[in-house]
Coordinates of C-alpha atoms and ligand atoms in Angstrom, one line a residue:
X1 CA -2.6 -4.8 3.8
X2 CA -2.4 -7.9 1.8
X3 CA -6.0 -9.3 2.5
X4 CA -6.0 -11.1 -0.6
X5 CA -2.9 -13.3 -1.3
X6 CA -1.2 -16.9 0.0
X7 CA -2.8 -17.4 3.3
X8 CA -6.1 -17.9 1.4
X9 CA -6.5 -21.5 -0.6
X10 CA -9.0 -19.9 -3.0
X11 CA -6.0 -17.5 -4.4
X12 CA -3.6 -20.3 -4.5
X13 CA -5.8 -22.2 -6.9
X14 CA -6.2 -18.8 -9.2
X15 CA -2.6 -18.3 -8.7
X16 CA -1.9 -21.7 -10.4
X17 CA -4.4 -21.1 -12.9
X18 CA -2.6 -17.9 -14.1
X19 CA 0.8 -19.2 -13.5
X20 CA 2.3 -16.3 -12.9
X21 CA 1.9 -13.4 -10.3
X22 CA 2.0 -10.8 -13.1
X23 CA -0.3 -12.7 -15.2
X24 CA -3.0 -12.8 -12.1
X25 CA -2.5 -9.1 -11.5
X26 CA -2.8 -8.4 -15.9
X27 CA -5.7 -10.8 -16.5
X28 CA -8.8 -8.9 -15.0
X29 CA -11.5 -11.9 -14.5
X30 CA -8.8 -13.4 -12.2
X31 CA -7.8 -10.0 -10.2
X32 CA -11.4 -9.1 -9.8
X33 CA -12.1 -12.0 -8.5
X34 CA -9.0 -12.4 -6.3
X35 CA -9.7 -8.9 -4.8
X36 CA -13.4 -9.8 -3.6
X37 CA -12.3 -12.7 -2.3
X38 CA -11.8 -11.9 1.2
X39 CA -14.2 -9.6 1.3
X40 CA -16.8 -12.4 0.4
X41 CA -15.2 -14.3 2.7
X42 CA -15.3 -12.3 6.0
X43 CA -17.2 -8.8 5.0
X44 CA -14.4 -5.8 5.0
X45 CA -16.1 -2.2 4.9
X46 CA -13.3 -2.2 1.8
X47 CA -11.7 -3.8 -0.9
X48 CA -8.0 -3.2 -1.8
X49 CA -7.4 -4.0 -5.5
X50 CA -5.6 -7.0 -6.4
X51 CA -2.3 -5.7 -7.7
X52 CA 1.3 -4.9 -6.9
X53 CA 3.5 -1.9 -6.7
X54 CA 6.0 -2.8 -9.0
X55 CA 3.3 -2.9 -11.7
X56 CA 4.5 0.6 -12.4
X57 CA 8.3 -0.3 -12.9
X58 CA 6.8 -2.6 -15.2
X59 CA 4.9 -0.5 -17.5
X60 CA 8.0 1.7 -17.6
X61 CA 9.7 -1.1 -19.4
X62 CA 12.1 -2.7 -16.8
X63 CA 11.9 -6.3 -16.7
X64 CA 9.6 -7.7 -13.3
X65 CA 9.4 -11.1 -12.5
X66 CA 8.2 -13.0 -9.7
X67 CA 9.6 -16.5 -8.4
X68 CA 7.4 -18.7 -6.8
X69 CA 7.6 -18.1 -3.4
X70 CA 10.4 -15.5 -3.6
X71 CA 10.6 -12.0 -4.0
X72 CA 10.4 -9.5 -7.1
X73 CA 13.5 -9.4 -9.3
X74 CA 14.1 -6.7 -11.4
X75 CA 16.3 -5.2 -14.3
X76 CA 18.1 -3.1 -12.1
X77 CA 18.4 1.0 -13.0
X78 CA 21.8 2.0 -12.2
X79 CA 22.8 4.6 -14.6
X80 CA 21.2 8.0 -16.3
X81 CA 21.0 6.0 -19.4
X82 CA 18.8 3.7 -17.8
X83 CA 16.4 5.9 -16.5
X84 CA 16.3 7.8 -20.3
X85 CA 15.6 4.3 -21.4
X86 CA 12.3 4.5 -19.2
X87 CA 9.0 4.6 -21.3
X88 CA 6.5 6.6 -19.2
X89 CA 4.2 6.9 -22.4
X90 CA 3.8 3.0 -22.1
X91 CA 1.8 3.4 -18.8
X92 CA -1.9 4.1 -19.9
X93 CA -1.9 1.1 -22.4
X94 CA 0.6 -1.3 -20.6
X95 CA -1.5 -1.0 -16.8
X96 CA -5.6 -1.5 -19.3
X97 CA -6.0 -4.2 -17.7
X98 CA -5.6 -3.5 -13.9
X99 CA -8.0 -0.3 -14.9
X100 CA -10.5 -2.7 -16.6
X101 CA -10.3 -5.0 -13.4
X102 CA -10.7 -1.4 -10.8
X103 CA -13.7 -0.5 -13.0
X104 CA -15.0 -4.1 -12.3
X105 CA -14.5 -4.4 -8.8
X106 CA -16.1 -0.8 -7.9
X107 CA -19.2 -2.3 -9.8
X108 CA -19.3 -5.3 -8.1
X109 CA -19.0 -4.4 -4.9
X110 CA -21.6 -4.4 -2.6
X111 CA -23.1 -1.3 -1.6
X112 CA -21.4 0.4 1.1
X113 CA -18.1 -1.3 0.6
X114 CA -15.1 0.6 -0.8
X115 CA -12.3 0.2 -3.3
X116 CA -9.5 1.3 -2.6
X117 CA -6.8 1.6 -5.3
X118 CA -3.4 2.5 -4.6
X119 CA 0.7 2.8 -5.9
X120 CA 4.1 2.5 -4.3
X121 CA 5.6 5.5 -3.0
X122 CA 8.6 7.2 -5.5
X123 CA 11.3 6.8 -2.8
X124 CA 10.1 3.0 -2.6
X125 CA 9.7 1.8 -6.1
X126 CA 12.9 3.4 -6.8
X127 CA 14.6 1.1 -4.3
X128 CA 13.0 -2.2 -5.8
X129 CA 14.3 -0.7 -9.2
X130 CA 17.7 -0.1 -8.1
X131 CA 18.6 -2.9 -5.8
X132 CA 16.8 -5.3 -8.7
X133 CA 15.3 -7.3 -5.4
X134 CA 14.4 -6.7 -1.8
X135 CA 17.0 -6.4 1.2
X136 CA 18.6 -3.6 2.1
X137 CA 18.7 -1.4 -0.5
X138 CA 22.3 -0.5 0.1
X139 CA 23.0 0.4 -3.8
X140 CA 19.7 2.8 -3.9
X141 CA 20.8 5.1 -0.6
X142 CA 24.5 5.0 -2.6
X143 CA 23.1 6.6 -5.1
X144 CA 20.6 8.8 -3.1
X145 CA 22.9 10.0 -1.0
X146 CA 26.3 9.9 -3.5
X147 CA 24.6 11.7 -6.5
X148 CA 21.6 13.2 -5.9
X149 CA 20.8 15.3 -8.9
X150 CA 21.0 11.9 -10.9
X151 CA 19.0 10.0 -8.6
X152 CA 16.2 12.8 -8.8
X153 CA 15.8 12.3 -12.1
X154 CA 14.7 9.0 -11.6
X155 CA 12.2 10.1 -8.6
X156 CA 11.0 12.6 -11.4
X157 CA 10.0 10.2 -13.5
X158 CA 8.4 7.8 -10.8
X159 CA 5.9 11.2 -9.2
X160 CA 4.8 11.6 -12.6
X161 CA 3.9 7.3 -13.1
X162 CA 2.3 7.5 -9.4
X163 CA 0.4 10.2 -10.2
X164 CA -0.9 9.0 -13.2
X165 CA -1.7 5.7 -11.9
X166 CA -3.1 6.6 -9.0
X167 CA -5.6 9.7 -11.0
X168 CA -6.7 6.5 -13.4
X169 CA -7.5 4.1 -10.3
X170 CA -9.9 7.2 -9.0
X171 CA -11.6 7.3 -12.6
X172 CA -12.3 3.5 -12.6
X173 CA -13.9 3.9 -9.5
X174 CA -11.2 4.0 -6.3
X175 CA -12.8 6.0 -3.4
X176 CA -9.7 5.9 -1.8
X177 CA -6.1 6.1 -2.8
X178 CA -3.0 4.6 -0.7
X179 CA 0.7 5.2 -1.3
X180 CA 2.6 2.5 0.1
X181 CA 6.3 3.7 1.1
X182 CA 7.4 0.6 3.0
X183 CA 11.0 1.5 2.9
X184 CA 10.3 5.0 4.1
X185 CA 11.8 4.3 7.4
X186 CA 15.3 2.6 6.1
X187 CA 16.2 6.8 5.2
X188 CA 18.0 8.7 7.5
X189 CA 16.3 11.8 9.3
X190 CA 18.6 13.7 7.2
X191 CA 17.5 12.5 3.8
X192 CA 13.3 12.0 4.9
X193 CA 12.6 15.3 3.5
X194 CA 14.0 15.1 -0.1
X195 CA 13.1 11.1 -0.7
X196 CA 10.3 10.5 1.3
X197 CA 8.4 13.5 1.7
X198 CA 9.3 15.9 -1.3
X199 CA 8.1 13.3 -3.6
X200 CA 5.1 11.9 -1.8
X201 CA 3.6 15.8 -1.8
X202 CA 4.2 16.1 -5.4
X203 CA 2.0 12.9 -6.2
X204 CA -0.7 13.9 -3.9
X205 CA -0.6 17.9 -5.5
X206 CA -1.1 16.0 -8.4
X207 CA -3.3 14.0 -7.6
X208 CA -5.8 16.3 -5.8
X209 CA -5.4 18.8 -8.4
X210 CA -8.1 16.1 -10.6
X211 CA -9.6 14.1 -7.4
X212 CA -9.7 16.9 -4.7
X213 CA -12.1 14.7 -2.5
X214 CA -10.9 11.0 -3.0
X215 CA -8.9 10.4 0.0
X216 CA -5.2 9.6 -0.1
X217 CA -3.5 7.0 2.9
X218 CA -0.1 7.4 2.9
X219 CA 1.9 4.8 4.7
X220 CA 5.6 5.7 5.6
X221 CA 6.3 2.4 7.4
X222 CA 8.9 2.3 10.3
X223 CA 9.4 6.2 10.6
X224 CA 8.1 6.2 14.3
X225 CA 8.1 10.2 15.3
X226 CA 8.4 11.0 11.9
X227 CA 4.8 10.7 11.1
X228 CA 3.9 14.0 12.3
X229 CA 5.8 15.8 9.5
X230 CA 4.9 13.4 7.0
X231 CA 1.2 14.1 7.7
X232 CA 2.3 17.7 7.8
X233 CA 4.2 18.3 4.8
X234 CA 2.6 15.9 2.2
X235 CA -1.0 16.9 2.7
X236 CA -2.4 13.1 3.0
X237 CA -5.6 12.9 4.5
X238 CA -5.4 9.6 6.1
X239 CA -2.1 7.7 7.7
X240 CA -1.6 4.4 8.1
X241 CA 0.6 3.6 10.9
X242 CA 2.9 0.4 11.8
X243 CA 2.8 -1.6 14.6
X244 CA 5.7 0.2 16.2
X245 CA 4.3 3.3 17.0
X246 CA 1.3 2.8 20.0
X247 CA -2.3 3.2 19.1
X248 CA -2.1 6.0 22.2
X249 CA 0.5 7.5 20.9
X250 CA -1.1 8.0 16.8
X251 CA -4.4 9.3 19.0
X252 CA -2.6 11.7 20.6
X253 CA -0.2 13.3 17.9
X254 CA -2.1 12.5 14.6
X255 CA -5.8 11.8 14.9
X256 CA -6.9 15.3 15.8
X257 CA -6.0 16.2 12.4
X258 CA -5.7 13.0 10.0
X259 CA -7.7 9.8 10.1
X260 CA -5.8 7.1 11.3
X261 CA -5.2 3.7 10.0
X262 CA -3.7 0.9 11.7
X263 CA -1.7 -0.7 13.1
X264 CA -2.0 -4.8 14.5
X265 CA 1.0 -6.6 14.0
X266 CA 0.1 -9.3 11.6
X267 CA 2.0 -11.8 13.9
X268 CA -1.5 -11.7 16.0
X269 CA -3.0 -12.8 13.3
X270 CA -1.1 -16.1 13.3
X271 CA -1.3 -16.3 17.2
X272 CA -5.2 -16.0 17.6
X273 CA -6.9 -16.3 20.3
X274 CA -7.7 -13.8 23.3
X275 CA -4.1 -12.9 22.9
X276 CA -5.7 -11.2 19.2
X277 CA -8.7 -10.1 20.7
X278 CA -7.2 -8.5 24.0
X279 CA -4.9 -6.3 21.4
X280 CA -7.6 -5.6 18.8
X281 CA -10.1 -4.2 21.7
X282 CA -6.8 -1.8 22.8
X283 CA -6.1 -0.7 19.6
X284 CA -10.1 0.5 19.4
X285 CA -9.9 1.5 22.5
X286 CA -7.2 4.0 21.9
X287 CA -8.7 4.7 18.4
X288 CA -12.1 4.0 17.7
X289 CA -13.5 7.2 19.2
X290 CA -11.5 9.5 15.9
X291 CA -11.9 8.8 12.5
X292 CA -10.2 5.6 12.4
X293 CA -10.1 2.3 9.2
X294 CA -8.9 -0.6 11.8
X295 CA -6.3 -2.8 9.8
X296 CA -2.6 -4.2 10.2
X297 CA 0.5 -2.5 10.6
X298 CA 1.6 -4.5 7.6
X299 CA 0.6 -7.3 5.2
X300 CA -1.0 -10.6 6.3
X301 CA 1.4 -12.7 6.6
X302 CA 1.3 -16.3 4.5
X303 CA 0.1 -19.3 7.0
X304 CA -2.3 -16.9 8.7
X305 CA -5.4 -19.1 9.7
X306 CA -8.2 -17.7 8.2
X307 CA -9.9 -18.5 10.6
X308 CA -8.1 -16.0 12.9
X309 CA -9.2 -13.4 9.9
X310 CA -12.8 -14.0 10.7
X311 CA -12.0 -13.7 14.0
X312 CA -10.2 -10.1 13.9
X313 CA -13.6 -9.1 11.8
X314 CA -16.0 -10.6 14.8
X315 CA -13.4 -8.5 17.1
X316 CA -14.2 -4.8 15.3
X317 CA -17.6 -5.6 14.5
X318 CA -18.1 -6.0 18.3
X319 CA -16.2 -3.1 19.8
X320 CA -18.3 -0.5 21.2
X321 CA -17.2 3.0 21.9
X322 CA -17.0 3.9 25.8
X323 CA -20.4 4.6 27.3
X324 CA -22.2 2.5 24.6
X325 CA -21.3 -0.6 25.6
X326 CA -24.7 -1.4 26.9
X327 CA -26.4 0.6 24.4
X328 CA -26.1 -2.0 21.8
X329 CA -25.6 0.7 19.4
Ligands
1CP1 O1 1.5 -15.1 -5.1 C1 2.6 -14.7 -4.7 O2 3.5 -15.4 -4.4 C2 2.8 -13.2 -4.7 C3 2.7 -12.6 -3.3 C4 2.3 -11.1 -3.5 C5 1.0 -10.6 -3.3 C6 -0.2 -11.4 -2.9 C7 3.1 -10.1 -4.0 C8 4.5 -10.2 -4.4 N1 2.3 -9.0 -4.1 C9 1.0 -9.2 -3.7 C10 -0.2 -8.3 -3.7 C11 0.0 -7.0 -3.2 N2 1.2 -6.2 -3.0 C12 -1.1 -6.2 -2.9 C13 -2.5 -6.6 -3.1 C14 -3.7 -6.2 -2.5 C15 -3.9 -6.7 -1.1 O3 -3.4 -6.1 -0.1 O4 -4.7 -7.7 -0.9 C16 -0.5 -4.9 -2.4 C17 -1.3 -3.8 -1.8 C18 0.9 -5.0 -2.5 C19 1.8 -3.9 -2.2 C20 3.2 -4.2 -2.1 N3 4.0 -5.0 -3.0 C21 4.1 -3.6 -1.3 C22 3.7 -2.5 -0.3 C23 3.2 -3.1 1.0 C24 4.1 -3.8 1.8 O5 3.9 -5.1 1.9 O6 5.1 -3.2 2.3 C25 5.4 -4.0 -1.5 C26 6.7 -3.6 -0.8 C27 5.4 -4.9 -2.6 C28 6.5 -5.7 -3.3 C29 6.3 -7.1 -3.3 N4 5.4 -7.8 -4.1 C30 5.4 -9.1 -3.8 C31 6.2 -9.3 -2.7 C32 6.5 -10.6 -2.0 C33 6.8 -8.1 -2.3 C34 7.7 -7.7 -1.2 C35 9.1 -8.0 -1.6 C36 10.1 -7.7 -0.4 O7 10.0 -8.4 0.6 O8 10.9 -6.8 -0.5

């Protein structure tokens, strides 16, 4: 969730150097290093490669940008001609260098420590390529919702890109695959099926079709009692839950049959303190018994003290499963 990025000084001073966002995540030397620099820093079991979602929207040819400081802005995709226009075939040689960089990081690495690669989820991509920006995505559920069959074809062509991007990630050397749909919880109940989850199963058919044992996270942020038939339906091995649904609850209803992943609020991370480590030791406490990768319900957040990262890593290290406590296991 972000453990490389802004909060960090050592990635603003690589950010500079590149100059652009896009240019960090395309010049390998500077996304390997950015990705193992938390990890040097305060010892994660795993690495998440230094990239972004919109990466993909990219190599399909739509113009990306990033402002300093403000969000992604896009060409947006509004019509059927648009989406024709899109150049899946670009993908492989457009997205080299962010497999050149995977490649690197798996190998550099210390032992024991995973990479984990991962994509946007169709449903969200296609918002950011829609909309042309974040916000509320008001002119991707109009066409969702208003014309389906036409807004399809563009979820089409983004399963296919995920899948493809996520397969090459796996060859490079990702153990572990997450799809990130961050907007999954902005759909109504009525619309889940078809956007979020009919999609998200096709990428991970496709995906464990060539990588049956590399495990896939999915991530459908803010859909609360939906997760169940996410899980369910899309065949994910792991999910990664947000901070609104109780670690009790995601023990109860998901662990017995998925790893879980999850779920501080990052606003912890800025508050430090017992008030982190009191909700870190709940969250294991609920948790930590299962199959279980601790982490946020959503990305660091920029002004995080990193010292409050090291801090949070002191916290898990330290946990103890009931009845070991004294055990010093
Ligand atoms: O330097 C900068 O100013 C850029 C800030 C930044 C960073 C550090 C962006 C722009 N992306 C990233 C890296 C990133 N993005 C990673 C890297 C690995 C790590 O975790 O260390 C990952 C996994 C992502 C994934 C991502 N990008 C998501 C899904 C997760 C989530 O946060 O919900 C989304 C929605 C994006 C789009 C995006 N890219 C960047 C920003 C600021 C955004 C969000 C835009 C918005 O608010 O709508």
């Amino acid at each position: 969730m972000r453990q490389a990025g802004r909060y960090l000084p050592e990635y603003g001073e690589l950010r500079r150097q590149a100059g652009s966002f896009l240019t960090l995540c395309y010049t390998p030397e500077l996304a390997v290093e950015v990705t193992l620099q938390p990890v040097k820093r305060f010892g994660m079991d795993a690495a998440i490669l230094f990239s972004d979602i919109l990466v993909v929207p990219d190599a399909l040819g739509v113009e990306v940008t990033f402002g300093n400081g403000n969000g992604p802005c896009l060409t947006p995709v509004r019509t059927l001609q648009d989406i024709a226009a899109l150049r899946p075939e670009r993908m492989q040689h457009h997205l080299a260098p962010v497999y050149t960089a995977a490649e690197r990081v798996a190998q550099a690495l210390p032992e024991g420590v995973a990479l984990i690669g991962f994509a946007g989820a169709p449903w969200t991509v296609a918002c950011y390529m829609v909309e042309g920006r974040g916000g509320a995505f008001t002119a991707a559920k109009l066409w969702a919702f208003g014309k389906p069959e036409e807004f399809q074809r563009l979820i089409d062509v983004l399963v296919e890109a995920t899948a493809e991007h996520l397969i090459e990630q796996a060859r490079r050397g990702a153990e572990a695959v997450q799809l990130f749909d961050s907007w999954a919880g902005i759909l109504p109940s009525s619309e889940f099926e078809r956007w979020c989850i009919a999609p998200t199963r096709s990428v991970v058919q496709r995906f464990k079709a060539i990588w049956p044992d590399v495990p896939v996270i999915g991530f459908p942020r803010g859909t609360g009692c939906m997760l169940r038939s996410y899980a369910e339906a899309t065949g994910v091995d792991a999910v990664s839950v947000d901070s609104g649904v109780s670690a009790e609850w995601a023990a109860r209803e998901l662990q017995p049959r998925w790893a879980i992943q999850g779920n501080l609020d990052p606003v912890y991370l800025l508050v430090g303190g017992t008030e982190l480590t009191d909700r870190i030791r709940a969250i294991l406490d609920a948790l930590g018994d299962g199959p279980f990768v601790f982490n946020l319900g959503h990305g660091v957040l920029p002004g995080t003290p990193p010292g409050n990262v090291a801090l949070l890593v002191e916290a898990v290290r330290a946990w103890r499963p009931r009845g070991e406590e004294a055990t010093g296991r």
